[in-house]
Amino acid sequence: MRFVELLVAAVLLAGLYAMMAYGLGLIYGVLRIVNLAHGGMIMAGAYLGLALHDRLGMDPLLSLPLIAVVSWSFGWLLYRFVVRHLPRGATGGAQSLLLLFGVWLVMRNAVYLIFTGNDQAIRTAWSTHAWKLAGVSLPVNRVIVFGLAMLALGGLHFLLTRTYVGKAIRAVAQNPDSCTRAGIDVEKVYALTFGLGSALAGVAGLLGATIFSFNPSFGSVELLKSFVVVVMGGLGSVAGTASAALVLALVEVFAILVLPSYLTGAVGFVLLVLVLVLRPGGLFGQKVLG
Amino acid sequence: MKLGIALSAAALVALALLPFALSPYTHNLMTLSFLFVATALAWNWLGGYAGQISFGHAAMFGTGGFVAARILLAGALPPPLAWIAGGLVAGAYALIWGHPTLRLRGPYFSIATIGVGEATRLVFTYWDKFTGGSSGLSLPMVPGAKRTLYWEALAFLALIAVASWAIRRSRLGLALFAIRGDVEAAADVGISATFYQDLVLFLSGAATGIAGGIYASYFSFIEPNDMLGFDRSISFVLMAVIGGVGTILGPVLGAVVFVLLRQFLIGSYPQLYLGLYGALLIAVILFEPLGLMGLGHRLVRRAAR
């Protein structure tokens, strides 16, 4: 029974991981930029949800669309005014890495000033309930988070594969130069993609905040986990991301059985290094979006 | 060139004589600056010369610090040898994780180092038999030791500065610049990226570890979250980036600016300093990617015109 319970817990957790990772992978796949501010966006989503819940009494489910729009706009602005001016590719990699890291530090500090560094949590009417299914308990909040994450990923998959915008994004990921020739506004696609990735991070942060307690450094562990998933799962493939997220969640959840509890936190980091080392060629996967 | 050597020697003599005229506060700040200038230079061997940005150098700083502290507590070796032993262990540890991860380039290596740094911090925090856990380790205070440590830190800095210069001019330095430019082209002319990167990571890690050991002696108290925290790793990156990555004078200036700025911010705006680091990082990358050195060159060029 314990085994089944852990299995269910892992699957539910994997949904959230997949969502966090997909935003990071999308931005990397299209812009070739590792968005270190991703962790900051996750944290910002959590705190925005907290503010809307505590000050305006908005249920996280209601504030979700709002947070998606706000995070999207933030990502869009960040791209238009800052990231756009950075060099890309091998030599520019370090610069965008450092700059976005700076953005993350500023975000953390801003949140710290507004909300202090104390641990916070979003508690709703449904956060402590659990359903029983064949003797296995299913915490309602985790099920909802899993469902929403799957919905978001499904929607994104639809957007990328079935719509004109999605086609443009995939085309830019493959070859920005020929896109310009074909009349696609590449800069617009970049800004849009940066917005999409940020929106995913913000919403993932909000969803995470309904499960875990958080403080201004929320998002750093999540960022590293997202890397693990992106590196394992390859770029832009929803199925690949989902299965990699499942592997990570399984390893983490079952590590509780064999490792002392204080070391389970290190499992994600060790896995990150292992994955990076063992898959040196196809690091973020050779697969192009789609 | 000769002028540079003469100036450096003069600065060294001046700094060595300075403690006789310093208040304890400034004395403390100077010693700290020496240690961090040395660490920033060592970080720069890997981050600047080889172009591999490490966000995990605190792992070696902490390893060196705790190994040295344990040796000193056991009374097994005199301080300088304990620091060197700590440095060697830190260098060896760097090789263990670095050899496999240095095959990665650019952001992938950086990301791996975040993982290494954080995993090391967690292990050190919970390995309380060795590190004292989150309550840390206290070293016995030796009267007058702080005064001697000023000169020891200065000597260490001088050594690292000379090494920075020597590496830059040596075969190792040339190989690293070639690797930074283009790994494959470097391999085509017979430069083994694995060998040279491993070597420089070992050197950089060992130097960082020695700095950690001296730091431990100086403060007589060390604690994993301070020694190995992510903030510590970031601070090494910032010092080099503020000053100018890849140069020698850059990290020196950057580290001095960093230590003074940190002192000022912690005193006046303790709740703002992380964000100000971030803002500084953004400003440097956006407006002057070569840091203070780039700014200096620009000003000199403008003045010449």
XYZ file of C-alpha atoms in Angstrom:
595
model
C 0.000 0.000 0.000
C 2.837 2.345 0.899
C 4.342 1.584 -2.485
C 1.140 2.537 -4.316
C 0.820 5.690 -2.247
C 4.345 6.772 -3.101
C 3.721 5.964 -6.741
C 0.608 8.125 -6.796
C 2.441 10.921 -5.004
C 5.213 10.770 -7.601
C 2.823 10.938 -10.532
C 0.968 13.904 -9.049
C 4.233 15.714 -8.388
C 5.465 15.006 -11.907
C 2.711 17.157 -13.418
C 4.012 20.237 -11.672
C 7.620 19.432 -12.543
C 6.723 19.018 -16.202
C 5.044 22.391 -16.245
C 7.978 24.164 -14.583
C 10.419 22.547 -16.942
C 8.466 23.138 -20.119
C 8.702 26.910 -19.848
C 12.447 26.735 -19.406
C 12.851 24.304 -22.308
C 10.655 26.382 -24.592
C 12.724 29.523 -24.072
C 15.966 27.632 -24.514
C 14.701 25.846 -27.596
C 13.614 28.976 -29.396
C 15.980 31.665 -28.127
C 19.006 29.547 -27.135
C 19.047 31.372 -23.829
C 19.104 29.677 -20.442
C 16.628 31.712 -18.473
C 18.037 31.791 -14.963
C 15.267 34.224 -14.035
C 12.898 31.268 -14.430
C 13.263 30.533 -10.717
C 12.339 34.130 -10.002
C 9.212 33.853 -12.133
C 8.165 30.725 -10.260
C 8.614 32.573 -6.974
C 6.811 35.667 -8.265
C 3.826 33.532 -9.293
C 3.635 32.082 -5.793
C 3.761 35.491 -4.099
C 1.308 37.054 -6.506
C -1.090 34.236 -5.695
C -0.496 34.833 -1.997
C -1.190 38.556 -2.280
C -4.372 38.008 -4.278
C -5.521 35.341 -1.844
C -4.726 37.142 1.402
C -5.604 40.702 0.433
C -8.482 40.181 -2.012
C -9.633 36.746 -0.947
C -9.177 35.335 -4.419
C -9.006 31.567 -4.695
C -5.812 30.473 -6.501
C -8.003 28.870 -9.163
C -9.539 32.275 -9.871
C -6.279 34.170 -9.814
C -4.617 31.694 -12.166
C -5.630 33.381 -15.439
C -4.677 36.765 -14.027
C -1.272 35.496 -12.952
C -0.751 33.896 -16.339
C -1.378 37.258 -18.036
C 0.813 39.185 -15.602
C 3.726 36.736 -15.921
C 3.355 36.712 -19.680
C 3.561 40.500 -19.772
C 6.550 40.498 -17.467
C 8.379 38.031 -19.703
C 7.465 40.015 -22.787
C 8.733 43.261 -21.281
C 11.890 41.602 -19.994
C 12.606 40.389 -23.482
C 11.811 43.663 -25.247
C 13.784 45.888 -22.953
C 16.632 43.750 -21.681
C 17.230 40.323 -23.174
C 16.913 41.514 -26.760
C 20.137 43.492 -26.470
C 22.241 40.514 -25.455
C 24.505 38.542 -27.756
C 23.352 34.977 -28.424
C 25.085 31.694 -28.990
C 28.227 30.184 -27.537
C 30.088 33.387 -26.651
C 27.033 35.325 -25.517
C 25.807 32.468 -23.326
C 27.678 33.612 -20.256
C 26.353 37.139 -20.577
C 22.689 36.256 -20.754
C 23.227 33.757 -17.957
C 24.741 36.404 -15.681
C 22.225 39.078 -16.616
C 19.181 36.899 -16.010
C 20.766 35.781 -12.796
C 20.929 39.449 -11.822
C 17.241 39.823 -12.659
C 16.502 36.897 -10.386
C 18.446 38.433 -7.488
C 16.567 41.705 -7.890
C 13.224 39.886 -7.934
C 14.120 37.930 -4.809
C 15.123 41.073 -3.005
C 11.977 42.925 -4.058
C 9.787 40.106 -2.754
C 11.822 39.952 0.441
C 11.210 43.651 1.042
C 7.476 43.355 0.465
C 6.698 40.013 2.126
C 9.742 39.476 4.446
C 11.748 36.267 4.321
C 9.317 34.228 6.416
C 7.782 31.018 5.139
C 4.352 31.558 3.634
C 1.601 29.306 2.387
C -1.638 29.702 0.478
C -4.314 27.885 2.465
C -7.639 27.382 0.773
C -10.786 25.513 1.669
C -9.565 22.608 -0.421
C -5.967 22.485 0.652
C -6.320 19.936 3.444
C -8.968 17.656 1.957
C -8.192 14.267 0.517
C -10.171 11.791 -1.521
C -9.959 8.084 -0.809
C -9.713 5.817 -3.798
C -9.346 2.080 -3.194
C -7.606 2.783 0.099
C -5.150 5.253 -1.430
C -5.577 8.824 -0.288
C -5.499 11.512 -2.961
C -4.904 15.011 -1.585
C -7.347 17.285 -3.405
C -4.882 20.122 -3.925
C -2.326 17.837 -5.528
C -4.895 16.311 -7.833
C -6.083 19.767 -8.915
C -2.530 20.924 -9.519
C -1.813 17.814 -11.553
C -4.972 18.287 -13.611
C -4.266 21.945 -14.323
C -0.669 21.270 -15.230
C -1.742 18.578 -17.689
C -4.330 20.937 -19.120
C -1.745 23.670 -19.587
C 0.723 21.316 -21.253
C -1.994 19.920 -23.504
C -3.027 23.432 -24.493
C 0.538 24.341 -25.235
C 1.014 21.243 -27.317
C -2.080 22.204 -29.287
C -0.812 25.751 -29.711
C 2.571 24.614 -30.970
C 1.366 21.923 -33.331
C -2.016 23.139 -34.582
C -1.928 26.922 -34.829
C -0.188 29.423 -37.082
C 1.583 31.080 -34.131
C 2.836 27.701 -32.972
C 4.106 26.924 -36.427
C 5.947 30.254 -36.466
C 7.529 29.506 -33.074
C 8.712 26.101 -34.269
C 10.037 27.580 -37.485
C 12.014 30.233 -35.615
C 13.436 27.533 -33.355
C 14.728 25.734 -36.447
C 16.077 28.620 -38.438
C 15.470 32.264 -37.575
C 17.184 33.565 -40.720
C 14.934 31.839 -43.198
C 11.943 32.863 -41.097
C 12.831 36.493 -41.644
C 12.914 35.793 -45.358
C 9.561 34.048 -45.179
C 8.049 37.129 -43.570
C 7.870 36.005 -39.956
C 8.625 38.769 -37.472
C 11.307 36.884 -35.552
C 11.644 39.466 -32.791
C 7.912 39.241 -32.149
C 8.122 35.463 -31.925
C 11.021 35.719 -29.487
C 9.111 38.123 -27.258
C 6.028 35.930 -27.444
C 8.012 32.821 -26.540
C 9.737 34.526 -23.642
C 6.287 35.566 -22.441
C 4.925 32.029 -22.809
C 7.806 30.516 -20.871
C 7.387 33.101 -18.130
C 3.646 32.541 -17.947
C 4.241 28.802 -17.496
C 6.718 29.537 -14.714
C 4.363 31.982 -12.988
C 1.405 29.612 -13.089
C 3.599 26.707 -11.966
C 4.733 28.860 -9.045
C 1.133 29.601 -8.109
C 0.206 25.923 -8.292
C 3.283 24.964 -6.299
C 2.325 27.525 -3.664
C -0.953 25.701 -3.021
C 1.038 22.575 -2.112
C 4.285 23.755 -0.529
C 5.229 26.545 1.817
C 7.541 29.078 0.242
C 9.902 31.984 0.905
C 11.840 34.329 -1.395
C 14.307 31.599 -2.315
C 11.426 29.441 -3.565
C 12.189 28.673 -7.180
C 15.894 27.923 -6.890
C 15.431 24.238 -6.192
C 12.585 24.227 -8.688
C 14.851 25.759 -11.317
C 17.418 23.021 -10.836
C 14.732 20.382 -11.063
C 13.502 21.994 -14.262
C 17.007 21.662 -15.662
C 17.072 17.984 -14.817
C 13.774 17.483 -16.605
C 14.706 19.546 -19.662
C 18.056 17.851 -19.996
C 16.548 14.386 -19.620
C 13.433 14.960 -21.637
C 14.762 16.847 -24.605
C 13.448 20.069 -26.002
C 9.908 20.949 -26.710
C 8.496 17.448 -26.727
C 5.584 17.377 -24.322
C 5.776 13.596 -23.977
C 9.527 13.703 -23.360
C 9.135 16.432 -20.748
C 6.330 14.553 -19.025
C 8.232 11.274 -18.848
C 11.404 12.970 -17.625
C 9.378 14.768 -14.951
C 7.959 11.409 -13.915
C 11.431 9.883 -13.631
C 12.607 12.774 -11.452
C 9.536 12.616 -9.231
C 9.861 8.833 -8.854
C 13.545 9.044 -7.933
C 12.834 11.777 -5.406
C 9.833 10.152 -3.820
C 11.413 6.715 -3.571
C 14.694 8.143 -2.304
C 12.801 8.604 0.964
C 12.822 4.827 1.359
C 16.584 4.377 1.084
C 18.142 7.685 2.149
C 18.050 9.570 5.443
C 15.420 12.278 5.053
C 17.891 15.179 5.293
C 19.749 13.943 2.234
C 16.734 13.604 -0.061
C 17.119 17.298 -0.857
C 20.466 16.562 -2.488
C 19.027 13.881 -4.775
C 17.804 16.390 -7.350
C 21.204 18.100 -7.524
C 23.102 14.848 -7.865
C 20.696 13.712 -10.560
C 21.208 17.016 -12.375
C 24.960 16.549 -12.490
C 24.643 12.884 -13.457
C 22.246 13.638 -16.286
C 24.416 16.453 -17.591
C 27.463 14.227 -17.492
C 25.925 11.086 -18.901
C 24.209 12.814 -21.810
C 26.891 15.229 -22.914
C 26.011 15.239 -26.599
C 22.274 15.680 -26.683
C 22.203 17.855 -23.642
C 19.061 19.754 -24.060
C 18.146 17.066 -26.580
C 18.804 17.401 -30.264
C 15.140 17.402 -30.969
C 13.694 20.624 -32.272
C 10.277 21.717 -31.065
C 7.319 19.736 -32.272
C 56.153 45.682 -18.303
C 59.066 46.679 -16.062
C 56.952 49.558 -14.819
C 54.150 47.125 -13.965
C 56.484 44.923 -11.948
C 57.958 47.915 -10.159
C 54.504 49.277 -9.341
C 53.280 45.898 -8.075
C 56.385 45.484 -5.893
C 55.932 48.992 -4.500
C 52.260 48.287 -3.760
C 53.215 45.038 -2.029
C 55.789 46.758 0.203
C 53.332 49.542 1.003
C 50.599 47.043 1.897
C 53.023 45.033 4.017
C 53.996 48.110 6.024
C 50.458 49.429 6.322
C 49.237 47.467 9.399
C 51.437 49.646 11.599
C 49.175 52.557 10.734
C 45.770 50.885 10.587
C 42.752 50.819 12.848
C 41.509 47.293 13.665
C 38.469 47.899 11.471
C 40.488 48.765 8.378
C 42.953 46.013 9.204
C 40.097 43.531 9.174
C 38.709 44.894 5.921
C 42.108 44.736 4.237
C 42.734 41.122 5.251
C 39.316 40.174 3.959
C 40.045 42.022 0.704
C 43.336 40.149 0.220
C 41.584 36.809 0.624
C 38.780 37.659 -1.748
C 41.029 39.277 -4.325
C 43.024 36.038 -4.341
C 39.857 33.959 -4.672
C 38.482 36.150 -7.447
C 41.772 35.738 -9.323
C 41.638 31.968 -8.853
C 38.015 31.863 -10.020
C 39.083 33.856 -13.046
C 41.609 31.186 -14.123
C 38.670 28.977 -14.906
C 35.908 31.521 -15.524
C 37.956 34.092 -17.393
C 40.851 32.291 -19.049
C 38.983 29.105 -19.918
C 35.552 30.734 -20.173
C 33.883 28.194 -17.884
C 31.669 30.159 -15.493
C 31.479 28.345 -12.163
C 28.568 29.033 -9.827
C 29.927 26.439 -7.400
C 33.297 27.638 -6.179
C 31.974 27.905 -2.632
C 32.183 24.101 -2.560
C 35.983 24.320 -2.676
C 36.111 27.327 -0.364
C 34.155 25.324 2.193
C 36.048 22.075 1.666
C 39.382 23.831 2.143
C 38.072 25.708 5.147
C 36.687 22.689 6.972
C 39.616 20.382 6.224
C 42.055 23.040 7.449
C 39.913 23.690 10.532
C 39.800 19.977 11.397
C 43.574 19.656 11.003
C 44.129 22.734 13.168
C 41.705 21.477 15.819
C 43.560 18.164 15.913
C 46.786 20.144 16.226
C 48.323 17.944 13.546
C 49.985 20.627 11.425
C 50.998 24.285 11.737
C 48.491 26.667 10.087
C 50.185 27.223 6.714
C 50.541 23.486 6.140
C 46.959 22.911 7.262
C 45.773 25.484 4.715
C 47.767 23.821 1.972
C 46.391 20.422 2.963
C 42.885 21.902 2.835
C 43.681 23.382 -0.564
C 44.890 20.039 -1.903
C 41.758 18.267 -0.704
C 39.620 21.040 -2.241
C 41.529 20.735 -5.512
C 41.074 16.971 -5.510
C 37.373 17.395 -4.803
C 37.134 19.867 -7.688
C 38.720 17.277 -9.960
C 36.260 14.601 -8.885
C 33.234 16.576 -10.029
C 35.067 18.691 -12.571
C 36.595 16.001 -14.718
C 33.206 14.715 -15.907
C 31.444 18.095 -15.998
C 34.138 20.107 -17.761
C 33.264 18.353 -20.994
C 30.170 20.526 -20.903
C 30.492 24.007 -22.337
C 28.841 27.321 -21.620
C 25.580 27.328 -19.708
C 25.565 23.546 -19.179
C 28.745 23.636 -17.178
C 27.452 26.587 -15.156
C 24.225 24.770 -14.388
C 26.092 21.646 -13.323
C 28.190 23.750 -10.936
C 25.036 25.100 -9.280
C 24.027 21.495 -8.635
C 27.471 20.568 -7.309
C 27.613 23.610 -5.027
C 24.198 23.045 -3.522
C 24.657 19.288 -3.100
C 27.979 19.920 -1.347
C 26.394 22.482 0.952
C 23.620 20.075 1.918
C 26.053 17.237 2.618
C 28.307 19.516 4.688
C 25.357 20.883 6.643
C 24.190 17.410 7.643
C 27.608 15.828 8.085
C 27.858 17.236 11.584
C 30.577 14.838 12.770
C 32.935 16.602 10.398
C 31.577 20.120 10.063
C 29.698 20.613 13.296
C 26.470 20.894 11.305
C 24.655 24.192 11.275
C 26.246 25.201 14.583
C 29.647 25.105 12.900
C 33.189 24.734 14.200
C 35.072 27.048 16.513
C 38.838 27.310 16.346
C 40.866 28.376 19.371
C 41.727 32.076 19.295
C 45.463 32.680 19.253
C 46.439 36.103 20.641
C 48.070 38.253 17.962
C 47.194 35.787 15.224
C 45.065 38.304 13.346
C 48.059 40.546 12.916
C 50.163 37.728 11.429
C 47.270 36.605 9.279
C 47.260 39.995 7.569
C 50.748 39.299 6.215
C 49.965 35.675 5.496
C 46.896 36.673 3.504
C 48.938 39.307 1.691
C 51.654 36.782 0.862
C 49.022 34.374 -0.403
C 47.532 37.135 -2.560
C 50.958 37.999 -3.969
C 51.494 34.344 -4.819
C 48.137 34.066 -6.561
C 48.699 37.327 -8.452
C 52.072 36.112 -9.715
C 50.487 32.771 -10.602
C 47.727 34.580 -12.519
C 50.335 36.406 -14.510
C 52.439 33.273 -15.038
C 49.470 31.180 -16.155
C 48.413 33.857 -18.618
C 51.815 33.841 -20.235
C 52.416 30.112 -20.077
C 51.469 27.302 -22.402
C 48.568 26.557 -20.048
C 47.211 30.071 -20.473
C 47.483 29.971 -24.239
C 45.774 26.590 -24.303
C 42.962 27.926 -22.121
C 42.430 30.963 -24.336
C 42.307 28.662 -27.343
C 39.771 26.431 -25.604
C 37.684 29.458 -24.676
C 37.727 30.603 -28.288
C 36.836 27.304 -29.914
C 37.175 23.883 -28.304
C 37.157 21.995 -31.582
C 39.711 24.226 -33.277
C 41.891 23.886 -30.178
C 41.601 20.110 -30.385
C 42.627 20.264 -34.063
C 45.946 21.843 -33.142
C 46.541 19.240 -30.464
C 45.300 21.014 -27.348
C 43.587 18.547 -25.046
C 40.668 20.456 -23.566
C 40.213 17.760 -20.932
C 43.789 17.938 -19.664
C 44.127 21.712 -19.541
C 40.679 22.342 -18.093
C 41.191 19.679 -15.437
C 44.533 21.205 -14.583
C 43.210 24.730 -14.262
C 40.195 23.599 -12.249
C 42.519 21.779 -9.864
C 44.683 24.881 -9.474
C 41.688 27.173 -9.115
C 39.983 24.843 -6.665
C 43.139 24.389 -4.585
C 43.733 28.147 -4.391
C 40.089 28.708 -3.415
C 40.440 25.989 -0.780
C 43.545 27.619 0.687
C 41.654 30.921 0.851
C 38.889 29.056 2.698
C 41.451 27.752 5.198
C 42.932 31.189 5.863
C 39.404 32.575 6.190
C 38.640 29.875 8.785
C 41.754 30.741 10.775
C 41.002 34.428 10.579
C 37.442 34.216 11.838
C 38.077 31.283 14.242
C 34.551 30.166 13.465
C 33.112 28.565 10.360
C 29.691 27.261 9.517
C 28.568 25.356 6.380
C 25.814 27.728 5.266
C 28.176 30.682 5.388
C 31.167 28.913 3.861
C 29.273 27.001 1.165
C 26.162 29.104 0.633
C 25.041 29.991 -2.866
C 25.649 33.652 -1.962
C 29.310 32.839 -1.496
C 29.567 31.259 -4.955
C 27.779 34.234 -6.467
C 30.149 36.632 -4.737
C 33.148 35.063 -6.513
C 31.391 35.407 -9.862
C 30.417 39.004 -9.125
C 33.911 40.088 -8.141
C 35.350 38.905 -11.437
C 32.443 40.195 -13.508
C 32.421 43.641 -11.884
C 36.139 44.006 -12.461
C 36.449 42.448 -15.876
C 36.493 38.744 -16.679
C 39.689 37.314 -18.167
C 42.018 40.123 -17.097
C 44.305 40.190 -14.056
C 43.674 43.686 -12.754
C 39.916 43.240 -13.265
C 39.220 40.672 -10.542
C 41.548 42.583 -8.213
C 39.556 45.801 -8.630
C 36.288 43.902 -8.651
C 37.021 42.115 -5.396
C 38.102 45.311 -3.634
C 34.985 47.124 -4.837
C 32.912 44.128 -3.822
C 34.299 43.887 -0.296
C 33.924 47.629 0.325
C 30.446 47.689 -1.195
C 29.397 44.682 0.832
C 30.689 46.236 4.035
C 28.823 49.449 3.274
C 25.607 47.701 2.271
C 25.564 45.302 5.214
C 26.097 48.258 7.510
C 23.557 50.594 5.950
C 21.100 48.558 3.880
C 21.312 44.945 5.067
C 17.984 44.084 3.474
C 18.948 45.441 0.072
C 22.349 44.025 -0.661
C 21.330 40.964 -2.681
C 19.135 43.065 -4.945
C 21.871 45.630 -5.407
C 24.268 42.864 -6.453
C 21.664 41.847 -8.984
C 21.242 45.396 -10.252
C 25.007 45.752 -10.501
C 25.236 42.524 -12.474
C 22.530 43.702 -14.865
C 24.161 47.094 -15.293
C 27.613 45.645 -15.950
C 26.385 43.131 -18.525
C 24.159 45.634 -20.312
C 26.496 48.596 -20.400
C 30.040 47.332 -19.969
C 30.446 43.542 -20.289
C 34.169 43.895 -19.628
C 33.523 45.484 -16.251
C 35.685 48.139 -14.673
C 38.549 47.235 -16.989
C 36.368 47.858 -20.022
C 35.199 51.116 -18.524
C 38.797 52.132 -17.847
C 39.852 51.389 -21.406
C 36.946 53.368 -22.725
C 37.814 56.369 -20.579
C 41.472 56.206 -21.571
C 40.531 56.088 -25.238
C 38.205 59.034 -24.825
C 40.877 61.029 -23.013
C 43.396 60.256 -25.745
C 41.090 61.545 -28.425
